[in-house]
Amino acid sequence: MENPQYLDNHNEYMALAIDLAKKGRGLVAPNPLVGCVIVKNGRVIGEGYHKEFGCDHAEVDALKNCTESPVGASLYVNLEPCSIYGKTPPCVKTIIENSIDTVYIGIKDPNPEINGSGIEQLRHAGIKVETNILYDKCLEINKGFCKWINTKRPYVIAKVAQTKDGFMGQDDKTSIWITGKKSKEHTHNLRSMVDAIMIGKNTAEIDDPKLTVRKVLGNNPIRVILDTNRQLPLTLKIFNDKNARTYVMCSDNRFENNKTSFCDFISVKEKKTVLDPSDILEKLGELGITSLLIEGGKKVHESFFGVDLIDEMYIYTSNKTIDGASLKNPLIADENWILNDELYLDEDVLKIVRKKELCLQES
């Protein structure tokens, strides 16, 4: 830990815990992102976060990093401390053993095995507990985990770039970059924030993308390619660069699950000759993927949008047009969506919209 920090209020300490939690992105799934700050006499004496699946939880990491005795200190954590044995002992037990005086929590753990029981055990041990500190921000960084716990499916984000008149490209046989440099950097940051990124067979063949994080610092997501009949050429970058784990999802009518040195083949139910979007999400959830970014192309977006399986959309709009374009963007932000944010990225505009019913559930 660096020099002790002096902060003004509970929100600032919790904000620090959230920043620590984000360091675990791409490393802890299906566990949540959790950061922890320990404060004594107005000074931060310990910081920690969940660094990797199976390793110490944030509270234990922070207690181990304390520069002095934590007896009588306050502990800030963005998610309710766990009260059950998993790959590690319950954090509640460790907090009690270290004689922490007060615990400040962002949100309850949505896991029904924990939900409120960690708080109850802390209070039973005589520890003061306050909840809902920076509630919205704590919920936001673990929206994928919360969705996965409640539905066993990942939180789905669809990302598309379009011209100012709403076209994704010239047609479905050519590759073209529509938006500018800042938008490209932004999309790479978005990739670093999810567990997995998905494209269809057509995009894989035409673009031959790496689907990695390169323009910003961050961990590479798992790559998911939809290839119903397993026809993709093995010369593609995704099969040869070894930069990220790769799943190829194919029809269970013709194939079984199997692994190779370059990818895992996952069999999925078919629906009207294409892979069933619902079963795709079920299978990814079983693999511990809590958040999924769909990058294209049009058919993949249509298949998920058409059956209401997208939770959030990132729509990057350039100021360009393409003569004779026919590849229309199928993602329409109508009255069922709420504008969550709007950013100006040089000459491009990014609108982030979220499903209205999801916003109501979270409020």
PDB file of N, CA and C in Angstrom, residues 258-303:
ATOM      1  N   ASN A 258     -16.162 -30.813 -27.505  1.00  0.00           N
ATOM      2  CA  ASN A 258     -14.802 -31.363 -27.479  1.00  0.00           C
ATOM      3  C   ASN A 258     -13.785 -30.233 -27.472  1.00  0.00           C
ATOM      4  N   LYS A 259     -12.553 -30.552 -27.110  1.00  0.00           N
ATOM      5  CA  LYS A 259     -11.494 -29.543 -27.007  1.00  0.00           C
ATOM      6  C   LYS A 259     -10.366 -29.871 -27.968  1.00  0.00           C
ATOM      7  N   THR A 260      -9.725 -28.819 -28.451  1.00  0.00           N
ATOM      8  CA  THR A 260      -8.517 -28.961 -29.256  1.00  0.00           C
ATOM      9  C   THR A 260      -7.444 -28.077 -28.631  1.00  0.00           C
ATOM     10  N   SER A 261      -6.293 -28.008 -29.224  1.00  0.00           N
ATOM     11  CA  SER A 261      -5.217 -27.167 -28.705  1.00  0.00           C
ATOM     12  C   SER A 261      -5.494 -25.689 -28.940  1.00  0.00           C
ATOM     13  N   PHE A 262      -6.431 -25.374 -29.835  1.00  0.00           N
ATOM     14  CA  PHE A 262      -6.653 -23.974 -30.197  1.00  0.00           C
ATOM     15  C   PHE A 262      -8.042 -23.452 -29.846  1.00  0.00           C
ATOM     16  N   CYS A 263      -8.997 -24.317 -29.468  1.00  0.00           N
ATOM     17  CA  CYS A 263     -10.315 -23.830 -29.060  1.00  0.00           C
ATOM     18  C   CYS A 263     -11.118 -24.950 -28.405  1.00  0.00           C
ATOM     19  N   ASP A 264     -12.210 -24.550 -27.761  1.00  0.00           N
ATOM     20  CA  ASP A 264     -13.186 -25.500 -27.235  1.00  0.00           C
ATOM     21  C   ASP A 264     -14.426 -25.425 -28.123  1.00  0.00           C
ATOM     22  N   PHE A 265     -14.942 -26.560 -28.541  1.00  0.00           N
ATOM     23  CA  PHE A 265     -16.183 -26.607 -29.303  1.00  0.00           C
ATOM     24  C   PHE A 265     -17.333 -26.888 -28.337  1.00  0.00           C
ATOM     25  N   ILE A 266     -18.340 -26.011 -28.341  1.00  0.00           N
ATOM     26  CA  ILE A 266     -19.484 -26.114 -27.452  1.00  0.00           C
ATOM     27  C   ILE A 266     -20.735 -26.342 -28.303  1.00  0.00           C
ATOM     28  N   SER A 267     -21.411 -27.454 -28.083  1.00  0.00           N
ATOM     29  CA  SER A 267     -22.617 -27.747 -28.878  1.00  0.00           C
ATOM     30  C   SER A 267     -23.832 -27.036 -28.289  1.00  0.00           C
ATOM     31  N   VAL A 268     -24.668 -26.487 -29.185  1.00  0.00           N
ATOM     32  CA  VAL A 268     -25.809 -25.658 -28.810  1.00  0.00           C
ATOM     33  C   VAL A 268     -27.033 -26.099 -29.614  1.00  0.00           C
ATOM     34  N   LYS A 269     -28.195 -25.953 -29.022  1.00  0.00           N
ATOM     35  CA  LYS A 269     -29.429 -26.293 -29.725  1.00  0.00           C
ATOM     36  C   LYS A 269     -29.636 -25.382 -30.940  1.00  0.00           C
ATOM     37  N   GLU A 270     -30.250 -25.956 -31.962  1.00  0.00           N
ATOM     38  CA  GLU A 270     -30.614 -25.175 -33.141  1.00  0.00           C
ATOM     39  C   GLU A 270     -32.079 -24.752 -33.057  1.00  0.00           C
ATOM     40  N   LYS A 271     -32.375 -23.586 -33.647  1.00  0.00           N
ATOM     41  CA  LYS A 271     -33.746 -23.107 -33.731  1.00  0.00           C
ATOM     42  C   LYS A 271     -33.914 -22.457 -35.100  1.00  0.00           C
ATOM     43  N   LYS A 272     -34.706 -23.089 -35.946  1.00  0.00           N
ATOM     44  CA  LYS A 272     -34.923 -22.598 -37.316  1.00  0.00           C
ATOM     45  C   LYS A 272     -33.593 -22.464 -38.066  1.00  0.00           C
ATOM     46  N   THR A 273     -32.793 -23.510 -38.014  1.00  0.00           N
ATOM     47  CA  THR A 273     -31.510 -23.658 -38.730  1.00  0.00           C
ATOM     48  C   THR A 273     -30.383 -22.758 -38.221  1.00  0.00           C
ATOM     49  N   VAL A 274     -30.616 -21.992 -37.150  1.00  0.00           N
ATOM     50  CA  VAL A 274     -29.536 -21.197 -36.548  1.00  0.00           C
ATOM     51  C   VAL A 274     -29.406 -21.569 -35.081  1.00  0.00           C
ATOM     52  N   LEU A 275     -28.290 -21.233 -34.495  1.00  0.00           N
ATOM     53  CA  LEU A 275     -28.090 -21.542 -33.084  1.00  0.00           C
ATOM     54  C   LEU A 275     -29.061 -20.738 -32.228  1.00  0.00           C
ATOM     55  N   ASP A 276     -29.667 -21.393 -31.264  1.00  0.00           N
ATOM     56  CA  ASP A 276     -30.687 -20.793 -30.413  1.00  0.00           C
ATOM     57  C   ASP A 276     -30.039 -19.799 -29.434  1.00  0.00           C
ATOM     58  N   PRO A 277     -30.372 -18.497 -29.547  1.00  0.00           N
ATOM     59  CA  PRO A 277     -29.758 -17.497 -28.658  1.00  0.00           C
ATOM     60  C   PRO A 277     -29.936 -17.810 -27.174  1.00  0.00           C
ATOM     61  N   SER A 278     -31.106 -18.312 -26.796  1.00  0.00           N
ATOM     62  CA  SER A 278     -31.333 -18.635 -25.379  1.00  0.00           C
ATOM     63  C   SER A 278     -30.385 -19.723 -24.906  1.00  0.00           C
ATOM     64  N   ASP A 279     -30.205 -20.754 -25.738  1.00  0.00           N
ATOM     65  CA  ASP A 279     -29.321 -21.850 -25.346  1.00  0.00           C
ATOM     66  C   ASP A 279     -27.862 -21.415 -25.356  1.00  0.00           C
ATOM     67  N   ILE A 280     -27.519 -20.488 -26.247  1.00  0.00           N
ATOM     68  CA  ILE A 280     -26.160 -19.929 -26.242  1.00  0.00           C
ATOM     69  C   ILE A 280     -25.869 -19.306 -24.881  1.00  0.00           C
ATOM     70  N   LEU A 281     -26.799 -18.490 -24.386  1.00  0.00           N
ATOM     71  CA  LEU A 281     -26.598 -17.835 -23.095  1.00  0.00           C
ATOM     72  C   LEU A 281     -26.591 -18.830 -21.944  1.00  0.00           C
ATOM     73  N   GLU A 282     -27.439 -19.858 -22.037  1.00  0.00           N
ATOM     74  CA  GLU A 282     -27.447 -20.906 -21.005  1.00  0.00           C
ATOM     75  C   GLU A 282     -26.082 -21.587 -20.937  1.00  0.00           C
ATOM     76  N   LYS A 283     -25.534 -21.933 -22.099  1.00  0.00           N
ATOM     77  CA  LYS A 283     -24.244 -22.634 -22.142  1.00  0.00           C
ATOM     78  C   LYS A 283     -23.115 -21.742 -21.636  1.00  0.00           C
ATOM     79  N   LEU A 284     -23.131 -20.468 -22.023  1.00  0.00           N
ATOM     80  CA  LEU A 284     -22.096 -19.546 -21.556  1.00  0.00           C
ATOM     81  C   LEU A 284     -22.202 -19.330 -20.050  1.00  0.00           C
ATOM     82  N   GLY A 285     -23.430 -19.267 -19.543  1.00  0.00           N
ATOM     83  CA  GLY A 285     -23.617 -19.142 -18.100  1.00  0.00           C
ATOM     84  C   GLY A 285     -23.058 -20.336 -17.356  1.00  0.00           C
ATOM     85  N   GLU A 286     -23.256 -21.526 -17.904  1.00  0.00           N
ATOM     86  CA  GLU A 286     -22.711 -22.752 -17.297  1.00  0.00           C
ATOM     87  C   GLU A 286     -21.190 -22.723 -17.262  1.00  0.00           C
ATOM     88  N   LEU A 287     -20.588 -22.003 -18.198  1.00  0.00           N
ATOM     89  CA  LEU A 287     -19.127 -21.895 -18.266  1.00  0.00           C
ATOM     90  C   LEU A 287     -18.603 -20.777 -17.356  1.00  0.00           C
ATOM     91  N   GLY A 288     -19.493 -20.126 -16.614  1.00  0.00           N
ATOM     92  CA  GLY A 288     -19.069 -19.094 -15.663  1.00  0.00           C
ATOM     93  C   GLY A 288     -18.894 -17.723 -16.281  1.00  0.00           C
ATOM     94  N   ILE A 289     -19.442 -17.503 -17.450  1.00  0.00           N
ATOM     95  CA  ILE A 289     -19.365 -16.191 -18.093  1.00  0.00           C
ATOM     96  C   ILE A 289     -20.526 -15.340 -17.592  1.00  0.00           C
ATOM     97  N   THR A 290     -20.204 -14.214 -16.960  1.00  0.00           N
ATOM     98  CA  THR A 290     -21.239 -13.369 -16.359  1.00  0.00           C
ATOM     99  C   THR A 290     -21.577 -12.139 -17.198  1.00  0.00           C
ATOM    100  N   SER A 291     -20.729 -11.791 -18.151  1.00  0.00           N
ATOM    101  CA  SER A 291     -20.998 -10.641 -19.022  1.00  0.00           C
ATOM    102  C   SER A 291     -20.496 -10.941 -20.421  1.00  0.00           C
ATOM    103  N   LEU A 292     -21.301 -10.554 -21.408  1.00  0.00           N
ATOM    104  CA  LEU A 292     -21.019 -10.889 -22.800  1.00  0.00           C
ATOM    105  C   LEU A 292     -21.193  -9.655 -23.675  1.00  0.00           C
ATOM    106  N   LEU A 293     -20.210  -9.387 -24.525  1.00  0.00           N
ATOM    107  CA  LEU A 293     -20.279  -8.304 -25.492  1.00  0.00           C
ATOM    108  C   LEU A 293     -20.472  -8.895 -26.887  1.00  0.00           C
ATOM    109  N   ILE A 294     -21.574  -8.535 -27.534  1.00  0.00           N
ATOM    110  CA  ILE A 294     -21.818  -8.969 -28.906  1.00  0.00           C
ATOM    111  C   ILE A 294     -21.308  -7.879 -29.844  1.00  0.00           C
ATOM    112  N   GLU A 295     -20.317  -8.228 -30.675  1.00  0.00           N
ATOM    113  CA  GLU A 295     -19.739  -7.244 -31.589  1.00  0.00           C
ATOM    114  C   GLU A 295     -20.231  -7.404 -33.024  1.00  0.00           C
ATOM    115  N   GLY A 296     -20.965  -8.410 -33.322  1.00  0.00           N
ATOM    116  CA  GLY A 296     -21.470  -8.493 -34.686  1.00  0.00           C
ATOM    117  C   GLY A 296     -21.462  -9.895 -35.228  1.00  0.00           C
ATOM    118  N   GLY A 297     -21.939  -9.976 -36.476  1.00  0.00           N
ATOM    119  CA  GLY A 297     -22.459  -8.917 -37.338  1.00  0.00           C
ATOM    120  C   GLY A 297     -23.973  -8.780 -37.215  1.00  0.00           C
ATOM    121  N   LYS A 298     -24.573  -8.378 -38.339  1.00  0.00           N
ATOM    122  CA  LYS A 298     -25.982  -8.033 -38.339  1.00  0.00           C
ATOM    123  C   LYS A 298     -26.862  -9.213 -37.930  1.00  0.00           C
ATOM    124  N   LYS A 299     -26.606 -10.403 -38.461  1.00  0.00           N
ATOM    125  CA  LYS A 299     -27.463 -11.557 -38.178  1.00  0.00           C
ATOM    126  C   LYS A 299     -27.422 -11.929 -36.700  1.00  0.00           C
ATOM    127  N   VAL A 300     -26.244 -11.844 -36.114  1.00  0.00           N
ATOM    128  CA  VAL A 300     -26.121 -12.170 -34.689  1.00  0.00           C
ATOM    129  C   VAL A 300     -26.894 -11.157 -33.856  1.00  0.00           C
ATOM    130  N   HIS A 301     -26.717  -9.872 -34.170  1.00  0.00           N
ATOM    131  CA  HIS A 301     -27.467  -8.835 -33.457  1.00  0.00           C
ATOM    132  C   HIS A 301     -28.974  -9.052 -33.600  1.00  0.00           C
ATOM    133  N   GLU A 302     -29.410  -9.335 -34.797  1.00  0.00           N
ATOM    134  CA  GLU A 302     -30.838  -9.548 -35.051  1.00  0.00           C
ATOM    135  C   GLU A 302     -31.386 -10.709 -34.237  1.00  0.00           C
ATOM    136  N   SER A 303     -30.617 -11.789 -34.168  1.00  0.00           N
ATOM    137  CA  SER A 303     -31.114 -12.994 -33.489  1.00  0.00           C
ATOM    138  C   SER A 303     -31.319 -12.756 -31.999  1.00  0.00           C
TER     139      SER A 303
END
